[in-house]
Amino acid sequence: MRVLIHLFAILTSLTGALCKHTEPHDLVTPQVVHTFPNGTSLENLAIRASGEILCTVLSAPEIYQLDPIENSSAKLVHSFPGYTSVLGIVEMQPDQFYVVAGNVTFATFSSVQGSWSAFHVNMSEFDINGAATVTKVTDFPDALLLDGLGVLSREQGLVYVADIYAGVVSILNVNTGDHYVAINNSLTVAGPPNFTSAGVNGVHVFEEPNGTLYLYFSNTAQSLLARIPINANGTPAGEPEVVVSGIKVDDFTFDSDGNILQAVLGSNEVAKINVTTKKVTIIAGNPSSTELMSVTSAQFGRLCDDEDTLYVTMNGANFSDIALVVPGALKMLKLGPRLV
């Protein structure tokens, strides 16, 4: 998942083919931006307008900054005392980021209910004094395990927050701290084909050319990517529908044509999904390789020279024995215009 679930250990199909809709394609070779020390598991990333990449850590309550180059060093942005993990991250205004942190036992991937909070990470002074200003936005006393974050409205300060164990998506007002469950349906909850508690995972809003708003979301347990039409306030405006199924998914992003670049942690691959045709093209990774071991999230660069580069985080874990096979890492896929 974005977060590993210990029940994945019984899934023998994780190293199988992605799905029958997969199209063959020349694979892009991942390049290493930074490999973290052994035992480090990365979860998510966000990219500053200045190009630097922020990575959250599942195995420690930390955020790091890296330069968008090969063999970059990692700078600690912040460590959250009293927490064990930092997961979702999103930028709402320039250099104003928000994250969720909570307590997860890495060996079993069990979560402490009520340990979850949202924080504001102000990066505006980081380049000057090397420190971010971090303040708590609110607590989530009923949350089971918060993970994916997605922007609903920057103007109103509204963020979607996925609770993967509860199988619901809440809306958080980062200005007031108010939050409530907005999306809860048969495609957000955990269910077959996989025996895991991880339901809705990545959450992102996309506006169609005709103005229709959709919340796209991945579901790890059900091995699918789905979408639901939404109103301007984030509530459902229709019924959810499956975009593609048969892929053990984590977080994702969109390219300039509206295709989805999907982290497929179950097969250590990155896929491009054409939402219209439902075709899936593997662009990097391999089920039998560790080069993208348990890839968890993806974002495009924001500079002129890396806007066709996809940055991905990987947690490096093997579901078969709940162990980190390789260290977590940030890698880049130089796709070029032909793949974007």
mmCIF file of C-alpha atoms in Angstrom:
data_model
loop_
_atom_site.group_PDB
_atom_site.id
_atom_site.type_symbol
_atom_site.label_atom_id
_atom_site.label_comp_id
_atom_site.label_asym_id
_atom_site.label_seq_id
_atom_site.Cartn_x
_atom_site.Cartn_y
_atom_site.Cartn_z
ATOM 1 C CA MET A 1 0.000 0.000 0.000
ATOM 2 C CA ARG A 2 1.132 3.196 0.584
ATOM 3 C CA VAL A 3 1.245 1.370 3.866
ATOM 4 C CA LEU A 4 2.148 -2.298 4.025
ATOM 5 C CA ILE A 5 -0.326 -4.602 5.654
ATOM 6 C CA HIS A 6 0.828 -7.720 7.432
ATOM 7 C CA LEU A 7 -1.977 -9.819 5.986
ATOM 8 C CA PHE A 8 -0.423 -9.310 2.554
ATOM 9 C CA ALA A 9 1.945 -12.080 3.537
ATOM 10 C CA ILE A 10 -0.592 -14.676 2.454
ATOM 11 C CA LEU A 11 -1.022 -13.202 -0.999
ATOM 12 C CA THR A 12 0.957 -15.368 -3.364
ATOM 13 C CA SER A 13 -0.289 -13.474 -6.391
ATOM 14 C CA LEU A 14 1.657 -10.311 -5.675
ATOM 15 C CA THR A 15 4.490 -11.255 -8.002
ATOM 16 C CA GLY A 16 2.202 -12.219 -10.843
ATOM 17 C CA ALA A 17 1.431 -10.338 -14.035
ATOM 18 C CA LEU A 18 -0.182 -6.957 -13.571
ATOM 19 C CA CYS A 19 -3.440 -7.577 -15.399
ATOM 20 C CA LYS A 20 -4.799 -8.708 -18.729
ATOM 21 C CA HIS A 21 -5.156 -5.118 -19.971
ATOM 22 C CA THR A 22 -1.426 -4.446 -19.753
ATOM 23 C CA GLU A 23 0.257 -3.264 -22.942
ATOM 24 C CA PRO A 24 3.925 -4.049 -23.665
ATOM 25 C CA HIS A 25 6.299 -1.109 -23.719
ATOM 26 C CA ASP A 26 10.004 -0.378 -23.535
ATOM 27 C CA LEU A 27 10.719 0.078 -19.844
ATOM 28 C CA VAL A 28 12.321 3.193 -18.434
ATOM 29 C CA THR A 29 15.329 2.534 -16.216
ATOM 30 C CA PRO A 30 14.929 4.167 -12.782
ATOM 31 C CA GLN A 31 17.752 6.445 -11.685
ATOM 32 C CA VAL A 32 18.602 6.839 -8.017
ATOM 33 C CA VAL A 33 18.048 10.236 -6.449
ATOM 34 C CA HIS A 34 18.796 8.990 -2.942
ATOM 35 C CA THR A 35 18.923 5.668 -1.136
ATOM 36 C CA PHE A 36 18.182 5.895 2.563
ATOM 37 C CA PRO A 37 19.843 3.803 5.296
ATOM 38 C CA ASN A 38 18.792 0.204 5.819
ATOM 39 C CA GLY A 39 15.496 -0.055 7.660
ATOM 40 C CA THR A 40 14.072 3.154 6.170
ATOM 41 C CA SER A 41 10.716 2.915 4.418
ATOM 42 C CA LEU A 42 9.480 5.868 2.353
ATOM 43 C CA GLU A 43 5.788 6.548 1.935
ATOM 44 C CA ASN A 44 4.922 9.679 -0.044
ATOM 45 C CA LEU A 45 6.336 12.769 -1.713
ATOM 46 C CA ALA A 46 5.532 16.324 -2.730
ATOM 47 C CA ILE A 47 7.555 18.670 -4.896
ATOM 48 C CA ARG A 48 8.223 22.307 -4.113
ATOM 49 C CA ALA A 49 7.898 24.964 -6.819
ATOM 50 C CA SER A 50 11.668 25.434 -6.535
ATOM 51 C CA GLY A 51 12.121 21.787 -7.553
ATOM 52 C CA GLU A 52 13.208 20.167 -4.296
ATOM 53 C CA ILE A 53 11.397 17.007 -3.275
ATOM 54 C CA LEU A 54 9.880 16.345 0.147
ATOM 55 C CA CYS A 55 9.620 12.701 1.219
ATOM 56 C CA THR A 56 7.674 11.307 4.152
ATOM 57 C CA VAL A 57 8.894 8.283 6.078
ATOM 58 C CA LEU A 58 6.706 5.400 7.220
ATOM 59 C CA SER A 59 9.353 3.793 9.429
ATOM 60 C CA ALA A 60 10.144 7.006 11.330
ATOM 61 C CA PRO A 61 8.278 10.264 12.096
ATOM 62 C CA GLU A 62 10.324 12.259 9.611
ATOM 63 C CA ILE A 63 10.229 14.410 6.478
ATOM 64 C CA TYR A 64 13.293 14.865 4.265
ATOM 65 C CA GLN A 65 14.171 17.213 1.429
ATOM 66 C CA LEU A 66 16.187 16.109 -1.601
ATOM 67 C CA ASP A 67 17.405 17.854 -4.733
ATOM 68 C CA PRO A 68 15.989 16.588 -8.071
ATOM 69 C CA ILE A 69 19.315 15.137 -9.225
ATOM 70 C CA GLU A 70 21.066 11.800 -9.131
ATOM 71 C CA ASN A 71 22.787 10.909 -5.857
ATOM 72 C CA SER A 72 21.311 13.809 -3.938
ATOM 73 C CA SER A 73 21.906 14.184 -0.219
ATOM 74 C CA ALA A 74 18.930 14.169 2.137
ATOM 75 C CA LYS A 75 18.197 17.018 4.554
ATOM 76 C CA LEU A 76 15.976 16.390 7.554
ATOM 77 C CA VAL A 77 13.087 18.863 7.454
ATOM 78 C CA HIS A 78 11.328 17.831 10.643
ATOM 79 C CA SER A 79 10.888 14.987 13.111
ATOM 80 C CA PHE A 80 7.563 14.628 14.920
ATOM 81 C CA PRO A 81 7.976 13.702 18.612
ATOM 82 C CA GLY A 82 5.334 11.339 19.948
ATOM 83 C CA TYR A 83 4.657 9.759 16.565
ATOM 84 C CA THR A 84 6.179 6.832 14.679
ATOM 85 C CA SER A 85 5.209 7.553 11.060
ATOM 86 C CA VAL A 86 4.462 10.311 8.562
ATOM 87 C CA LEU A 87 2.363 9.376 5.548
ATOM 88 C CA GLY A 88 0.383 11.647 3.226
ATOM 89 C CA ILE A 89 1.672 15.062 2.160
ATOM 90 C CA VAL A 90 0.121 17.790 0.023
ATOM 91 C CA GLU A 91 0.869 21.413 -0.867
ATOM 92 C CA MET A 92 -2.031 23.843 -0.442
ATOM 93 C CA GLN A 93 -0.335 27.208 -1.044
ATOM 94 C CA PRO A 94 3.225 27.966 -2.180
ATOM 95 C CA ASP A 95 5.574 26.239 0.268
ATOM 96 C CA GLN A 96 2.681 25.488 2.638
ATOM 97 C CA PHE A 97 2.434 21.731 3.072
ATOM 98 C CA TYR A 98 0.211 19.508 5.172
ATOM 99 C CA VAL A 99 0.945 15.995 6.408
ATOM 100 C CA VAL A 100 -0.673 13.302 8.529
ATOM 101 C CA ALA A 101 1.274 11.537 11.263
ATOM 102 C CA GLY A 102 0.373 8.700 13.590
ATOM 103 C CA ASN A 103 1.580 5.571 15.330
ATOM 104 C CA VAL A 104 2.125 2.448 13.251
ATOM 105 C CA THR A 105 3.998 -0.655 14.377
ATOM 106 C CA PHE A 106 6.191 -1.301 11.386
ATOM 107 C CA ALA A 107 6.707 -5.051 12.012
ATOM 108 C CA THR A 108 2.965 -5.783 11.968
ATOM 109 C CA PHE A 109 1.594 -2.622 10.354
ATOM 110 C CA SER A 110 -0.938 -2.286 13.104
ATOM 111 C CA SER A 111 -2.104 1.225 13.878
ATOM 112 C CA VAL A 112 -3.095 2.925 17.108
ATOM 113 C CA GLN A 113 -6.620 4.270 16.753
ATOM 114 C CA GLY A 114 -6.846 7.925 17.683
ATOM 115 C CA SER A 115 -3.110 8.563 17.368
ATOM 116 C CA TRP A 116 -3.507 10.440 14.086
ATOM 117 C CA SER A 117 -3.056 14.164 13.540
ATOM 118 C CA ALA A 118 -2.661 16.633 10.691
ATOM 119 C CA PHE A 119 0.184 19.153 10.691
ATOM 120 C CA HIS A 120 1.030 22.304 8.766
ATOM 121 C CA VAL A 121 4.619 22.372 7.492
ATOM 122 C CA ASN A 122 5.662 25.882 6.493
ATOM 123 C CA MET A 123 8.726 25.624 4.222
ATOM 124 C CA SER A 124 9.003 29.340 3.389
ATOM 125 C CA GLU A 125 12.043 29.905 5.641
ATOM 126 C CA PHE A 126 13.688 26.520 5.185
ATOM 127 C CA ASP A 127 16.126 27.669 2.497
ATOM 128 C CA ILE A 128 17.224 30.552 4.709
ATOM 129 C CA ASN A 129 17.613 29.010 8.149
ATOM 130 C CA GLY A 130 17.333 25.277 7.459
ATOM 131 C CA ALA A 131 14.216 24.860 9.568
ATOM 132 C CA ALA A 132 10.533 24.459 8.796
ATOM 133 C CA THR A 133 7.804 25.884 11.020
ATOM 134 C CA VAL A 134 5.492 23.030 12.002
ATOM 135 C CA THR A 135 2.161 23.420 13.789
ATOM 136 C CA LYS A 136 -0.611 20.946 14.535
ATOM 137 C CA VAL A 137 -3.837 21.540 12.614
ATOM 138 C CA THR A 138 -6.065 19.023 14.367
ATOM 139 C CA ASP A 139 -6.361 15.532 15.830
ATOM 140 C CA PHE A 140 -8.407 12.666 14.370
ATOM 141 C CA PRO A 141 -9.583 10.800 17.489
ATOM 142 C CA ASP A 142 -11.623 8.241 15.526
ATOM 143 C CA ALA A 143 -9.120 7.572 12.745
ATOM 144 C CA LEU A 144 -7.744 4.070 12.257
ATOM 145 C CA LEU A 145 -4.891 4.760 9.809
ATOM 146 C CA LEU A 146 -4.670 7.968 7.801
ATOM 147 C CA ASP A 147 -2.729 7.864 4.557
ATOM 148 C CA GLY A 148 -3.447 9.589 1.240
ATOM 149 C CA LEU A 149 -4.076 13.323 0.976
ATOM 150 C CA GLY A 150 -5.526 15.164 -2.017
ATOM 151 C CA VAL A 151 -6.357 18.805 -2.717
ATOM 152 C CA LEU A 152 -10.070 19.589 -2.973
ATOM 153 C CA SER A 153 -9.956 23.402 -2.822
ATOM 154 C CA ARG A 154 -6.859 25.511 -2.213
ATOM 155 C CA GLU A 155 -9.010 28.630 -1.979
ATOM 156 C CA GLN A 156 -11.129 27.186 0.816
ATOM 157 C CA GLY A 157 -8.338 25.140 2.413
ATOM 158 C CA LEU A 158 -10.075 21.800 1.848
ATOM 159 C CA VAL A 159 -8.156 18.512 1.695
ATOM 160 C CA TYR A 160 -9.333 14.940 1.167
ATOM 161 C CA VAL A 161 -7.924 12.516 3.769
ATOM 162 C CA ALA A 162 -8.074 8.751 3.221
ATOM 163 C CA ASP A 163 -8.443 6.424 6.206
ATOM 164 C CA ILE A 164 -7.345 3.134 4.695
ATOM 165 C CA TYR A 165 -8.441 0.915 7.588
ATOM 166 C CA ALA A 166 -11.812 2.598 8.037
ATOM 167 C CA GLY A 167 -12.314 2.644 4.261
ATOM 168 C CA VAL A 168 -13.567 6.231 4.206
ATOM 169 C CA VAL A 169 -12.454 9.592 2.831
ATOM 170 C CA SER A 170 -12.844 12.692 4.995
ATOM 171 C CA ILE A 171 -12.657 16.374 4.143
ATOM 172 C CA LEU A 172 -10.346 18.452 6.327
ATOM 173 C CA ASN A 173 -10.471 22.237 6.479
ATOM 174 C CA VAL A 174 -6.833 23.091 7.163
ATOM 175 C CA ASN A 175 -7.803 26.626 8.203
ATOM 176 C CA THR A 176 -10.207 25.602 10.960
ATOM 177 C CA GLY A 177 -9.266 21.989 11.727
ATOM 178 C CA ASP A 178 -12.826 20.818 11.102
ATOM 179 C CA HIS A 179 -13.176 17.448 9.389
ATOM 180 C CA TYR A 180 -15.929 15.000 8.517
ATOM 181 C CA VAL A 181 -16.439 11.826 6.457
ATOM 182 C CA ALA A 182 -17.544 12.720 2.925
ATOM 183 C CA ILE A 183 -16.978 9.576 0.807
ATOM 184 C CA ASN A 184 -17.902 6.082 2.002
ATOM 185 C CA ASN A 185 -19.003 3.429 -0.470
ATOM 186 C CA SER A 186 -18.471 -0.144 -1.603
ATOM 187 C CA LEU A 187 -15.315 0.792 -3.536
ATOM 188 C CA THR A 188 -13.581 2.634 -0.680
ATOM 189 C CA VAL A 189 -13.770 -0.167 1.888
ATOM 190 C CA ALA A 190 -11.498 -3.196 2.068
ATOM 191 C CA GLY A 191 -12.742 -6.333 0.356
ATOM 192 C CA PRO A 192 -11.920 -9.159 -2.067
ATOM 193 C CA PRO A 193 -9.794 -10.229 -3.810
ATOM 194 C CA ASN A 194 -7.131 -9.546 -1.180
ATOM 195 C CA PHE A 195 -7.264 -10.409 2.485
ATOM 196 C CA THR A 196 -6.032 -7.126 3.896
ATOM 197 C CA SER A 197 -7.533 -4.281 5.885
ATOM 198 C CA ALA A 198 -6.223 -1.611 3.493
ATOM 199 C CA GLY A 199 -9.044 -0.035 1.542
ATOM 200 C CA VAL A 200 -9.001 3.449 -0.003
ATOM 201 C CA ASN A 201 -5.429 4.672 -0.352
ATOM 202 C CA GLY A 202 -4.420 7.442 -2.786
ATOM 203 C CA VAL A 203 -6.974 10.241 -3.363
ATOM 204 C CA HIS A 204 -6.784 12.978 -6.015
ATOM 205 C CA VAL A 205 -9.240 15.318 -7.715
ATOM 206 C CA PHE A 206 -9.354 15.748 -11.489
ATOM 207 C CA GLU A 207 -11.523 18.153 -13.474
ATOM 208 C CA GLU A 208 -12.702 17.003 -16.893
ATOM 209 C CA PRO A 209 -12.669 19.444 -19.857
ATOM 210 C CA ASN A 210 -16.459 19.757 -19.489
ATOM 211 C CA GLY A 211 -16.044 20.915 -15.893
ATOM 212 C CA THR A 212 -17.088 17.672 -14.204
ATOM 213 C CA LEU A 213 -15.147 17.034 -11.008
ATOM 214 C CA TYR A 214 -14.069 13.516 -10.060
ATOM 215 C CA LEU A 215 -12.375 12.138 -7.013
ATOM 216 C CA TYR A 216 -10.081 9.353 -8.194
ATOM 217 C CA PHE A 217 -8.989 6.861 -5.557
ATOM 218 C CA SER A 218 -7.040 3.644 -5.327
ATOM 219 C CA ASN A 219 -8.103 0.669 -3.207
ATOM 220 C CA THR A 220 -5.313 -1.700 -2.220
ATOM 221 C CA ALA A 221 -7.457 -4.571 -0.917
ATOM 222 C CA GLN A 222 -9.814 -4.573 -3.884
ATOM 223 C CA SER A 223 -6.915 -4.089 -6.347
ATOM 224 C CA LEU A 224 -8.572 -1.292 -8.262
ATOM 225 C CA LEU A 225 -8.526 2.337 -9.275
ATOM 226 C CA ALA A 226 -11.926 4.029 -9.159
ATOM 227 C CA ARG A 227 -13.541 7.410 -9.424
ATOM 228 C CA ILE A 228 -16.676 9.162 -8.217
ATOM 229 C CA PRO A 229 -18.203 12.451 -9.444
ATOM 230 C CA ILE A 230 -18.184 15.107 -6.751
ATOM 231 C CA ASN A 231 -19.822 18.429 -6.036
ATOM 232 C CA ALA A 232 -17.769 21.579 -5.508
ATOM 233 C CA ASN A 233 -17.965 20.995 -1.746
ATOM 234 C CA GLY A 234 -16.483 17.504 -2.117
ATOM 235 C CA THR A 235 -19.597 15.451 -1.474
ATOM 236 C CA PRO A 236 -20.644 12.694 -3.919
ATOM 237 C CA ALA A 237 -22.536 13.805 -7.027
ATOM 238 C CA GLY A 238 -23.146 10.300 -8.352
ATOM 239 C CA GLU A 239 -22.142 6.675 -8.028
ATOM 240 C CA PRO A 240 -18.544 5.378 -7.985
ATOM 241 C CA GLU A 241 -17.165 3.420 -10.918
ATOM 242 C CA VAL A 242 -14.138 1.208 -11.459
ATOM 243 C CA VAL A 243 -11.546 2.599 -13.859
ATOM 244 C CA VAL A 244 -9.263 -0.453 -13.864
ATOM 245 C CA SER A 245 -8.992 -3.528 -11.668
ATOM 246 C CA GLY A 246 -6.512 -6.322 -11.093
ATOM 247 C CA ILE A 247 -3.670 -4.031 -9.989
ATOM 248 C CA LYS A 248 -2.423 -3.840 -6.398
ATOM 249 C CA VAL A 249 -2.186 -0.113 -6.151
ATOM 250 C CA ASP A 250 -0.853 2.658 -3.960
ATOM 251 C CA ASP A 251 -0.731 6.388 -4.750
ATOM 252 C CA PHE A 252 -0.769 8.002 -8.203
ATOM 253 C CA THR A 253 -0.683 11.239 -10.145
ATOM 254 C CA PHE A 254 -1.951 12.647 -13.453
ATOM 255 C CA ASP A 255 -0.004 13.665 -16.533
ATOM 256 C CA SER A 256 -0.827 16.652 -18.746
ATOM 257 C CA ASP A 257 -3.192 14.556 -20.884
ATOM 258 C CA GLY A 258 -5.190 13.222 -17.940
ATOM 259 C CA ASN A 259 -3.550 9.798 -17.921
ATOM 260 C CA ILE A 260 -2.798 8.325 -14.522
ATOM 261 C CA LEU A 261 0.720 7.369 -13.474
ATOM 262 C CA GLN A 262 0.121 4.663 -10.911
ATOM 263 C CA ALA A 263 2.460 3.193 -8.325
ATOM 264 C CA VAL A 264 1.775 -0.555 -8.346
ATOM 265 C CA LEU A 265 3.386 -1.723 -5.134
ATOM 266 C CA GLY A 266 2.142 -5.289 -5.506
ATOM 267 C CA SER A 267 4.272 -5.913 -8.603
ATOM 268 C CA ASN A 268 7.054 -3.326 -8.113
ATOM 269 C CA GLU A 269 5.984 -1.414 -11.217
ATOM 270 C CA VAL A 270 4.823 1.990 -12.405
ATOM 271 C CA ALA A 271 1.927 1.975 -14.864
ATOM 272 C CA LYS A 272 0.327 4.540 -17.152
ATOM 273 C CA ILE A 273 -3.460 4.222 -17.219
ATOM 274 C CA ASN A 274 -5.535 5.722 -20.010
ATOM 275 C CA VAL A 275 -8.776 6.616 -18.230
ATOM 276 C CA THR A 276 -10.770 6.672 -21.490
ATOM 277 C CA THR A 277 -9.638 3.361 -22.993
ATOM 278 C CA LYS A 278 -8.893 1.652 -19.645
ATOM 279 C CA LYS A 279 -5.585 0.408 -21.080
ATOM 280 C CA VAL A 280 -2.643 -0.082 -18.750
ATOM 281 C CA THR A 281 0.946 0.331 -19.911
ATOM 282 C CA ILE A 282 3.843 -0.671 -17.701
ATOM 283 C CA ILE A 283 6.527 1.997 -18.010
ATOM 284 C CA ALA A 284 9.035 0.891 -15.362
ATOM 285 C CA GLY A 285 9.771 -1.881 -12.898
ATOM 286 C CA ASN A 286 9.392 -5.630 -12.859
ATOM 287 C CA PRO A 287 7.781 -8.135 -10.461
ATOM 288 C CA SER A 288 11.047 -10.070 -10.234
ATOM 289 C CA SER A 289 13.248 -7.002 -9.691
ATOM 290 C CA THR A 290 13.971 -4.922 -6.597
ATOM 291 C CA GLU A 291 14.720 -1.697 -8.514
ATOM 292 C CA LEU A 292 11.220 -0.388 -7.666
ATOM 293 C CA MET A 293 10.558 -2.641 -4.678
ATOM 294 C CA SER A 294 7.114 -1.732 -3.328
ATOM 295 C CA VAL A 295 6.829 1.602 -5.122
ATOM 296 C CA THR A 296 4.405 3.778 -3.174
ATOM 297 C CA SER A 297 3.818 7.171 -4.819
ATOM 298 C CA ALA A 298 4.635 9.286 -7.865
ATOM 299 C CA GLN A 299 4.843 12.976 -8.799
ATOM 300 C CA PHE A 300 6.133 14.888 -11.823
ATOM 301 C CA GLY A 301 8.907 17.443 -11.495
ATOM 302 C CA ARG A 302 7.992 21.151 -11.515
ATOM 303 C CA LEU A 303 11.027 22.664 -13.254
ATOM 304 C CA CYS A 304 11.407 23.267 -16.981
ATOM 305 C CA ASP A 305 14.108 20.622 -17.243
ATOM 306 C CA ASP A 306 12.309 17.911 -15.264
ATOM 307 C CA GLU A 307 8.617 18.362 -16.039
ATOM 308 C CA ASP A 308 8.737 15.056 -17.965
ATOM 309 C CA THR A 309 10.497 13.300 -15.078
ATOM 310 C CA LEU A 310 8.442 11.182 -12.704
ATOM 311 C CA TYR A 311 9.764 10.914 -9.147
ATOM 312 C CA VAL A 312 8.737 7.850 -7.166
ATOM 313 C CA THR A 313 9.150 6.665 -3.594
ATOM 314 C CA MET A 314 9.659 3.049 -2.633
ATOM 315 C CA ASN A 315 9.485 1.409 0.757
ATOM 316 C CA GLY A 316 11.629 -1.565 -0.210
ATOM 317 C CA ALA A 317 9.554 -4.193 1.584
ATOM 318 C CA ASN A 318 8.705 -7.757 0.693
ATOM 319 C CA PHE A 319 5.169 -8.763 1.594
ATOM 320 C CA SER A 320 6.035 -12.444 1.867
ATOM 321 C CA ASP A 321 7.931 -12.027 5.139
ATOM 322 C CA ILE A 322 7.115 -8.448 6.165
ATOM 323 C CA ALA A 323 10.746 -7.462 5.844
ATOM 324 C CA LEU A 324 12.636 -4.691 4.122
ATOM 325 C CA VAL A 325 14.491 -6.344 1.270
ATOM 326 C CA VAL A 326 16.211 -3.162 0.133
ATOM 327 C CA PRO A 327 16.399 0.290 1.709
ATOM 328 C CA GLY A 328 13.701 2.789 0.873
ATOM 329 C CA ALA A 329 14.685 5.177 -1.894
ATOM 330 C CA LEU A 330 13.625 8.076 -4.058
ATOM 331 C CA LYS A 331 14.099 7.389 -7.751
ATOM 332 C CA MET A 332 13.352 9.211 -10.988
ATOM 333 C CA LEU A 333 11.970 8.031 -14.317
ATOM 334 C CA LYS A 334 12.953 10.252 -17.214
ATOM 335 C CA LEU A 335 9.925 9.600 -19.394
ATOM 336 C CA GLY A 336 10.264 12.241 -22.069
ATOM 337 C CA PRO A 337 7.375 13.726 -24.053
ATOM 338 C CA ARG A 338 6.533 10.432 -25.784
ATOM 339 C CA LEU A 339 5.371 8.887 -22.503
ATOM 340 C CA VAL A 340 3.839 11.958 -20.965
#
